[in-house]
XYZ file of C-alpha atoms in Angstrom:
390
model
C 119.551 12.424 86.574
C 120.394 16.007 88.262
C 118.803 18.407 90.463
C 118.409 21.839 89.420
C 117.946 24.598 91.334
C 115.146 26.777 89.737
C 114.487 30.799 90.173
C 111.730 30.457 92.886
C 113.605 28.005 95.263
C 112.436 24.303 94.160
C 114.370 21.711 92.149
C 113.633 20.114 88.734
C 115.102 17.116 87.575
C 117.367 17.255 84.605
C 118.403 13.938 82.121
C 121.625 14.790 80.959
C 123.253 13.398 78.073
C 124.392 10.164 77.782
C 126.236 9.414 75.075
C 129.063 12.728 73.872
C 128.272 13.678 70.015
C 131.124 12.164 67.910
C 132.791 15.719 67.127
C 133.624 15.938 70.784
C 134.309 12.165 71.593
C 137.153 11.298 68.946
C 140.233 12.993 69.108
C 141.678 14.765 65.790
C 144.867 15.708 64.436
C 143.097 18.284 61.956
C 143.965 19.973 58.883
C 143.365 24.176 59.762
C 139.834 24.584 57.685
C 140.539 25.930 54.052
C 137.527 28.044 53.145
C 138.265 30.104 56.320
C 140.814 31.399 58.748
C 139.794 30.178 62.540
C 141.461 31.005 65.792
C 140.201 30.766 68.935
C 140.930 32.938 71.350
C 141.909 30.610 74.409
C 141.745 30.886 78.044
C 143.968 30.556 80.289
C 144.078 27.768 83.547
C 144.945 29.118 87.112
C 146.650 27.057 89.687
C 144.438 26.423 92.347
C 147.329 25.719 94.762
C 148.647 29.356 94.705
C 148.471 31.282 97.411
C 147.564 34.213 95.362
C 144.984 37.354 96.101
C 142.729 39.089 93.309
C 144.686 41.637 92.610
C 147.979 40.080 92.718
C 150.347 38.454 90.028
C 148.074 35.888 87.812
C 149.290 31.994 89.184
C 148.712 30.045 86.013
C 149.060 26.327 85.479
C 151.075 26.044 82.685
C 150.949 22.488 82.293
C 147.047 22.607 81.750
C 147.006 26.174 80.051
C 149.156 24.762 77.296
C 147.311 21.084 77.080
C 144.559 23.326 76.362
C 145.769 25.156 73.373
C 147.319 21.928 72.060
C 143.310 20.718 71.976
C 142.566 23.365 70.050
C 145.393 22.971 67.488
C 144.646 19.050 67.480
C 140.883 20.146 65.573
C 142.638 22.548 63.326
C 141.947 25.841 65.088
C 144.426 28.403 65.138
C 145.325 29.875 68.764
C 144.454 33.634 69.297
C 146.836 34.051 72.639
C 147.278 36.776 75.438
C 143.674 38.478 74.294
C 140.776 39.417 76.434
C 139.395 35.788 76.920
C 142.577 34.857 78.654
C 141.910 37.438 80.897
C 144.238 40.082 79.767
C 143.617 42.838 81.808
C 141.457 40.838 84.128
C 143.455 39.330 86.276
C 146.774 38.826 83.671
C 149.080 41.334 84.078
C 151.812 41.996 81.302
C 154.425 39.837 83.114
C 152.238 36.782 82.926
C 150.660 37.563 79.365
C 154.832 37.540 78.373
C 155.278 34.477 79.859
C 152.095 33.026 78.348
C 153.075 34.352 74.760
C 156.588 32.787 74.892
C 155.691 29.528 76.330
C 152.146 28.989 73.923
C 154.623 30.283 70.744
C 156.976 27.557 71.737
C 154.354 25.247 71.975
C 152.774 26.606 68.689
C 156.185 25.884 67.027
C 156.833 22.179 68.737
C 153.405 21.056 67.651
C 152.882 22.220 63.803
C 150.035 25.008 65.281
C 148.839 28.639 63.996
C 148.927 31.323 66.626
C 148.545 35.183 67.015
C 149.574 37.033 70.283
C 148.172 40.243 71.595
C 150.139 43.328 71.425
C 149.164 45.835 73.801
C 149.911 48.658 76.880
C 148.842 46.507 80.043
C 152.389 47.176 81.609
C 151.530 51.015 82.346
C 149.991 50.981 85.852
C 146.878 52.957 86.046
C 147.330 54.154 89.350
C 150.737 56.425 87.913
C 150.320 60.084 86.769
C 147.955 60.829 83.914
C 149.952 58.762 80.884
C 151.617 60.342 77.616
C 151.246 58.994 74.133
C 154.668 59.010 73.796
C 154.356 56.599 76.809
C 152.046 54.648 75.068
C 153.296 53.936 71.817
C 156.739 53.180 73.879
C 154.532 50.263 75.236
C 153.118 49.162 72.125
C 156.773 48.940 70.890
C 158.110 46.645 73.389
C 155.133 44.114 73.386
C 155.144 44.266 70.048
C 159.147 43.263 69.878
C 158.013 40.444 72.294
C 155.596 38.862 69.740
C 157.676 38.911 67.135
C 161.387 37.526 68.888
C 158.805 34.469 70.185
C 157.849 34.058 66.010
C 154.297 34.960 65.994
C 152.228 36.866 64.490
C 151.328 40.309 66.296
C 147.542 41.723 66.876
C 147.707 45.157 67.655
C 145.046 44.846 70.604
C 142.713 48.333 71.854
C 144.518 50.405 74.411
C 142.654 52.310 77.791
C 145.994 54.122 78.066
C 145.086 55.279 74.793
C 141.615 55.914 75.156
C 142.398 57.715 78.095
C 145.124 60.132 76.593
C 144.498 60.773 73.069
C 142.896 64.035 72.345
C 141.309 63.039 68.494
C 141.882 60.756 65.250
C 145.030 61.919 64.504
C 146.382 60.677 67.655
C 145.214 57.122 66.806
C 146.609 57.985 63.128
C 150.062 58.390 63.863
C 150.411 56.180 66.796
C 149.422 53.052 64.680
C 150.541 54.132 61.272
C 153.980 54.177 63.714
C 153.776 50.684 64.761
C 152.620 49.312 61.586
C 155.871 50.572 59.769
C 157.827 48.572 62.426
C 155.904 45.652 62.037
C 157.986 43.032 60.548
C 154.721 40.950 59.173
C 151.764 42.182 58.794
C 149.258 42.321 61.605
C 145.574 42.138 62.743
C 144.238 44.677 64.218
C 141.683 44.243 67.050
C 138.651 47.230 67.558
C 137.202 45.793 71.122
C 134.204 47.543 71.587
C 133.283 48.572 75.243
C 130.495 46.045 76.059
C 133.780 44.306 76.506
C 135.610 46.822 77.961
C 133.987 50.115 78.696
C 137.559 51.929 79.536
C 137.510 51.877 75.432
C 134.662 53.930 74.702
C 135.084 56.413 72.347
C 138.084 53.993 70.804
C 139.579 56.082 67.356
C 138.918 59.228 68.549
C 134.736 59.453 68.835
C 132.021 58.288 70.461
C 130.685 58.202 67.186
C 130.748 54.704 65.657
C 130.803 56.155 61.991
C 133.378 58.779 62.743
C 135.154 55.984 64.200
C 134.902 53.545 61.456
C 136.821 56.420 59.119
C 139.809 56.881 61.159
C 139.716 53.009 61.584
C 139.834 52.704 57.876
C 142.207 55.526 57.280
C 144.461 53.543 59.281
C 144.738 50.188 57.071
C 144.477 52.483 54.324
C 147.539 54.171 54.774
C 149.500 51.010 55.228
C 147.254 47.919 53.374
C 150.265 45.985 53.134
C 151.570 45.514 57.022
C 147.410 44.451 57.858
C 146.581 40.980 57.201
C 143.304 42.076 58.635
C 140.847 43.250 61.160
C 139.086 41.993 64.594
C 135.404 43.900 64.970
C 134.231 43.281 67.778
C 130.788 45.030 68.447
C 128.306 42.982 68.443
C 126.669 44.186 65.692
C 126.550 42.336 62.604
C 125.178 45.143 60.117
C 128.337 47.210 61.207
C 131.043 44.360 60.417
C 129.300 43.806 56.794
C 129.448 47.168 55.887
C 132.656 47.764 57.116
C 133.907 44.428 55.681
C 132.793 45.617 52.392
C 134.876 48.451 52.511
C 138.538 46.977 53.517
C 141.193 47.358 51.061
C 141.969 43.954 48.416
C 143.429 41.584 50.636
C 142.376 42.704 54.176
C 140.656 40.335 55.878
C 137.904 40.496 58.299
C 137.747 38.179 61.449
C 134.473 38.653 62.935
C 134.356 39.064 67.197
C 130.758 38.995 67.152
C 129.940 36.225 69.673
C 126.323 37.281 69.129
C 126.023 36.842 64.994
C 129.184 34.853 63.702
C 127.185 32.257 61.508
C 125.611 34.713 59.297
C 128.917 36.493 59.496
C 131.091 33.432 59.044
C 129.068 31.809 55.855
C 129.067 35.589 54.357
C 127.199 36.838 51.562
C 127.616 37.366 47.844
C 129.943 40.206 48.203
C 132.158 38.279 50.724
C 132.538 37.055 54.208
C 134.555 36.857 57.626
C 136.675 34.553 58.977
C 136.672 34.094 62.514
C 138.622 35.096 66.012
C 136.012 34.223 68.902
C 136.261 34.073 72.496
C 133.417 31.366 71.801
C 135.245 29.387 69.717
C 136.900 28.661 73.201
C 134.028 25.847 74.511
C 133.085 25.371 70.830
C 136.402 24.367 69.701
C 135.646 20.840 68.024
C 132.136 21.680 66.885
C 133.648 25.110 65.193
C 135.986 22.963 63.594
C 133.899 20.311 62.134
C 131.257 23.252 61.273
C 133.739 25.218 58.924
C 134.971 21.771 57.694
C 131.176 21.538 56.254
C 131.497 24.504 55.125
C 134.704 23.994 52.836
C 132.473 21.702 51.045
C 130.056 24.416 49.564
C 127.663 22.877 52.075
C 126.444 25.813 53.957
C 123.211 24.502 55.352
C 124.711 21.432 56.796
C 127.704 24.568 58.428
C 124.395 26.830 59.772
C 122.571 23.384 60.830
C 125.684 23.041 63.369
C 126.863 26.091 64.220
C 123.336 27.979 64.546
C 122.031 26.223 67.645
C 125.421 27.327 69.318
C 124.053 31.111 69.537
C 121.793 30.682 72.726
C 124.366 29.047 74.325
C 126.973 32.313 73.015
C 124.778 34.719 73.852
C 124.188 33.239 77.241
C 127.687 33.417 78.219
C 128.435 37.150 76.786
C 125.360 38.707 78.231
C 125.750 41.683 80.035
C 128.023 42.318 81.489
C 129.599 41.110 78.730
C 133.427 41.180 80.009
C 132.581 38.596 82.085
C 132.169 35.709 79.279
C 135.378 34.159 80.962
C 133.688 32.514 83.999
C 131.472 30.505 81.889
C 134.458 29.310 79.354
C 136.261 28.248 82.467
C 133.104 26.707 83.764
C 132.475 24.963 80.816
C 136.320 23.950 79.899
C 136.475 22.573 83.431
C 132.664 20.242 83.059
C 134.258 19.307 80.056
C 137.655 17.959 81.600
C 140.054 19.591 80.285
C 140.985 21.264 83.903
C 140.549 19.662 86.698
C 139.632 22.739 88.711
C 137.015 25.358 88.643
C 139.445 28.283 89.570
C 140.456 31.291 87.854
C 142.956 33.992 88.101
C 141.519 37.196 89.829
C 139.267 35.453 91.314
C 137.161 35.458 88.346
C 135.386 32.125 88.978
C 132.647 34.323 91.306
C 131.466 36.999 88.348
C 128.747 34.709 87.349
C 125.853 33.524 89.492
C 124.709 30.310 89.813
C 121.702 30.035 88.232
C 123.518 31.211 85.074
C 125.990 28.542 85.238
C 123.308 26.341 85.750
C 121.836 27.167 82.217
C 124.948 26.925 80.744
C 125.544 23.593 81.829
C 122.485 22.720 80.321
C 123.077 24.137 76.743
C 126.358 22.721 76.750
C 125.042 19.703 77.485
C 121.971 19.669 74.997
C 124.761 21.002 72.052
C 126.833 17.136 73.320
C 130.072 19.548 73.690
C 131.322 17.415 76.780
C 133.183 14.343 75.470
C 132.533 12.725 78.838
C 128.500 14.005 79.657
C 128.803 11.503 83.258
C 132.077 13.510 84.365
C 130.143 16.794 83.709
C 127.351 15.799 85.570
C 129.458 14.525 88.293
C 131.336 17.780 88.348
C 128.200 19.979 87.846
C 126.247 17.892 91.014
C 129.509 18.967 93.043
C 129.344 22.351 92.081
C 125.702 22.473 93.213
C 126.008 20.544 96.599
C 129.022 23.164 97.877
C 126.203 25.923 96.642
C 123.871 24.025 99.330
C 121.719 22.033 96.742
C 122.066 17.828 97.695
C 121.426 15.541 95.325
């Protein structure tokens, strides 16, 4: 039993979990799912030993940030790497998301795994005079060339240096029609919406999220063959159908939507999405077996798994939603697979305690720790430095 601290000051006893569900207590050397196309988009592990400030050069633990994505490929997942949930932007500058990209595609390679890197313009400082497109796109290039030397496949990620300089569509049109004719394979491109980031409002030229879906789609239009698909990531699951109905033969659509990717995942008669999810980060070996079930034709045993995962999604991406990553750290770190409860930036204090608190407990009531005593032990440690004894 546990102590919890509740809203008005007293404590309630909790009964964790005692015995881990058997999709998080047996280890797995998967086969990727074959109905669908899953990556997770995977954090990243600081080094607690760093002497390093909030805004200075991310100190990651490389050992523990690659262990990591090796559990992911172990249950079949593919690895979305360098994205927002590892912080990019956050707390990862473009040095460190380099080194992160070379070192997880080596990894990717050693171990048999699928992974996708984030292309974007992080290395232009905001603090320098008002930036140029030609800037810009000069960025895009040289990530891009990064990706691709370390042999994985590039997503073209959503730019603020590009929000911030482009005067309409057509400045979005030629700037990605430019990198997709470079592309040497083709891509995925990422639309972040700015609950997520709200330097990227008014992302492909309009505030207007019908305007914007048309230069979106112009985009893959004009060059179907170099997109292997797209990333929507709104929040908004009537949006991603529509849209998803309208991509070109062959363009695929990986829902974002931490708030609706069942419904989204399982699809309808006229098609469906795979997946890239920052949630798929904690949810890693339930995911898996979930879309497993569904390869079978099975889908009410897929939405009798995945389905109860939602509060526990929608929990961690409230608003503000860009800080999801301290509760994926919190929860990768109850679950073992750090041994630390640190992150770069200094992230670790963007969430409060009483909302880790609840995520511990839908974790916990969803069996995703394969060791419930050592997240209770951890959690009870957590809550004793926040002046709560047990």
């Amino acid at each position: 039993m546990i102590l919890l601290p509740c809203a008005d000051g007293t404590l309630r006893a909790y009964e964790p979990r005692r015995e881990p569900v058997a999709f998080a207590a047996r280890p797995t050397e998967g086969a990727p799912p074959a109905s669908r196309t899953v990556f997770s988009a995977a954090h990243v592990v600081a080094d607690p030993f760093a002497d390093s400030t909030p805004d200075g050069p991310a100190a990651v633990d490389w050992d523990a940030t690659l262990a990591f994505r090796r559990h992911l490929w172990s249950h079949g997942l593919g690895v979305a790497e360098a994205m927002d949930t590892a912080q990019r932007g956050m707390g990862l500058d473009w040095a460190g998301a380099g080194e992160l990209i070379r070192r997880s595609s080596a990894e990717a390679k050693a171990v048999g795994g699928r992974i996708a890197c984030g292309v974007g313009t992080d290395q232009l400082a905001a603090d320098e005079a008002p930036v140029t497109r030609a800037a810009v796109r000069a960025a895009y290039e040289e990530q891009l060339a990064v990706v691709e030397e370390a042999g994985a496949q590039a997503i073209l990620m959503a730019s603020r240096a590009l929000a911030a300089c482009a005067k309409g569509p057509e400045d979005y049109l030629e700037i990605y029609g430019r990198l997709l004719r470079q592309a040497s394979e083709p891509v995925i491109l990422h639309w972040l919406g700015p609950m997520f980031d709200p330097a990227l409002t008014g992302y492909w030229g309009s505030d207007d999220l019908d305007a914007a879906t048309e230069t979106f789609l112009a985009v893959i239009g004009e060059h179907p063959d170099k997109v292997d698909g797209v990333k929507v990531s709104l929040l908004d699951a009537k949006r991603e159908i529509a849209l998803r109905r309208r991509l070109p033969d062959g363009v695929r659509c990986y829902t974002g939507d931490d708030f609706n990717y069942p419904e989204l995942i399982e699809g309808d008669e006229f098609g469906f999405s795979h997946a890239l999810l920052g949630i798929f980060d904690p949810l890693g070996p339930l995911a898996a077996e979930a879309v497993r079930i569904l390869d079978t034709g099975d889908t009410k045993g897929f939405r009798s798994l995945l389905d109860p995962t939602v509060e526990l999604s929608r929990h961690l991406f409230r608003a503000p939603t860009r800080f999801y990553k301290t509760g994926v750290v919190f929860l990768a770190w109850l679950a073992g697979h750090q041994n630390h409860f640190t992150m770069v930036g200094g992230l670790q204090s963007a969430r409060s305690l009483p909302h880790l608190v609840r995520a511990y407990e839908l974790a916990d009531g969803l069996g995703l720790f394969p060791d419930p005593a050592l997240a209770e032990a951890r959690m009870a440690h957590l809550l004793t430095v926040h002046g709560v004894s047990q």
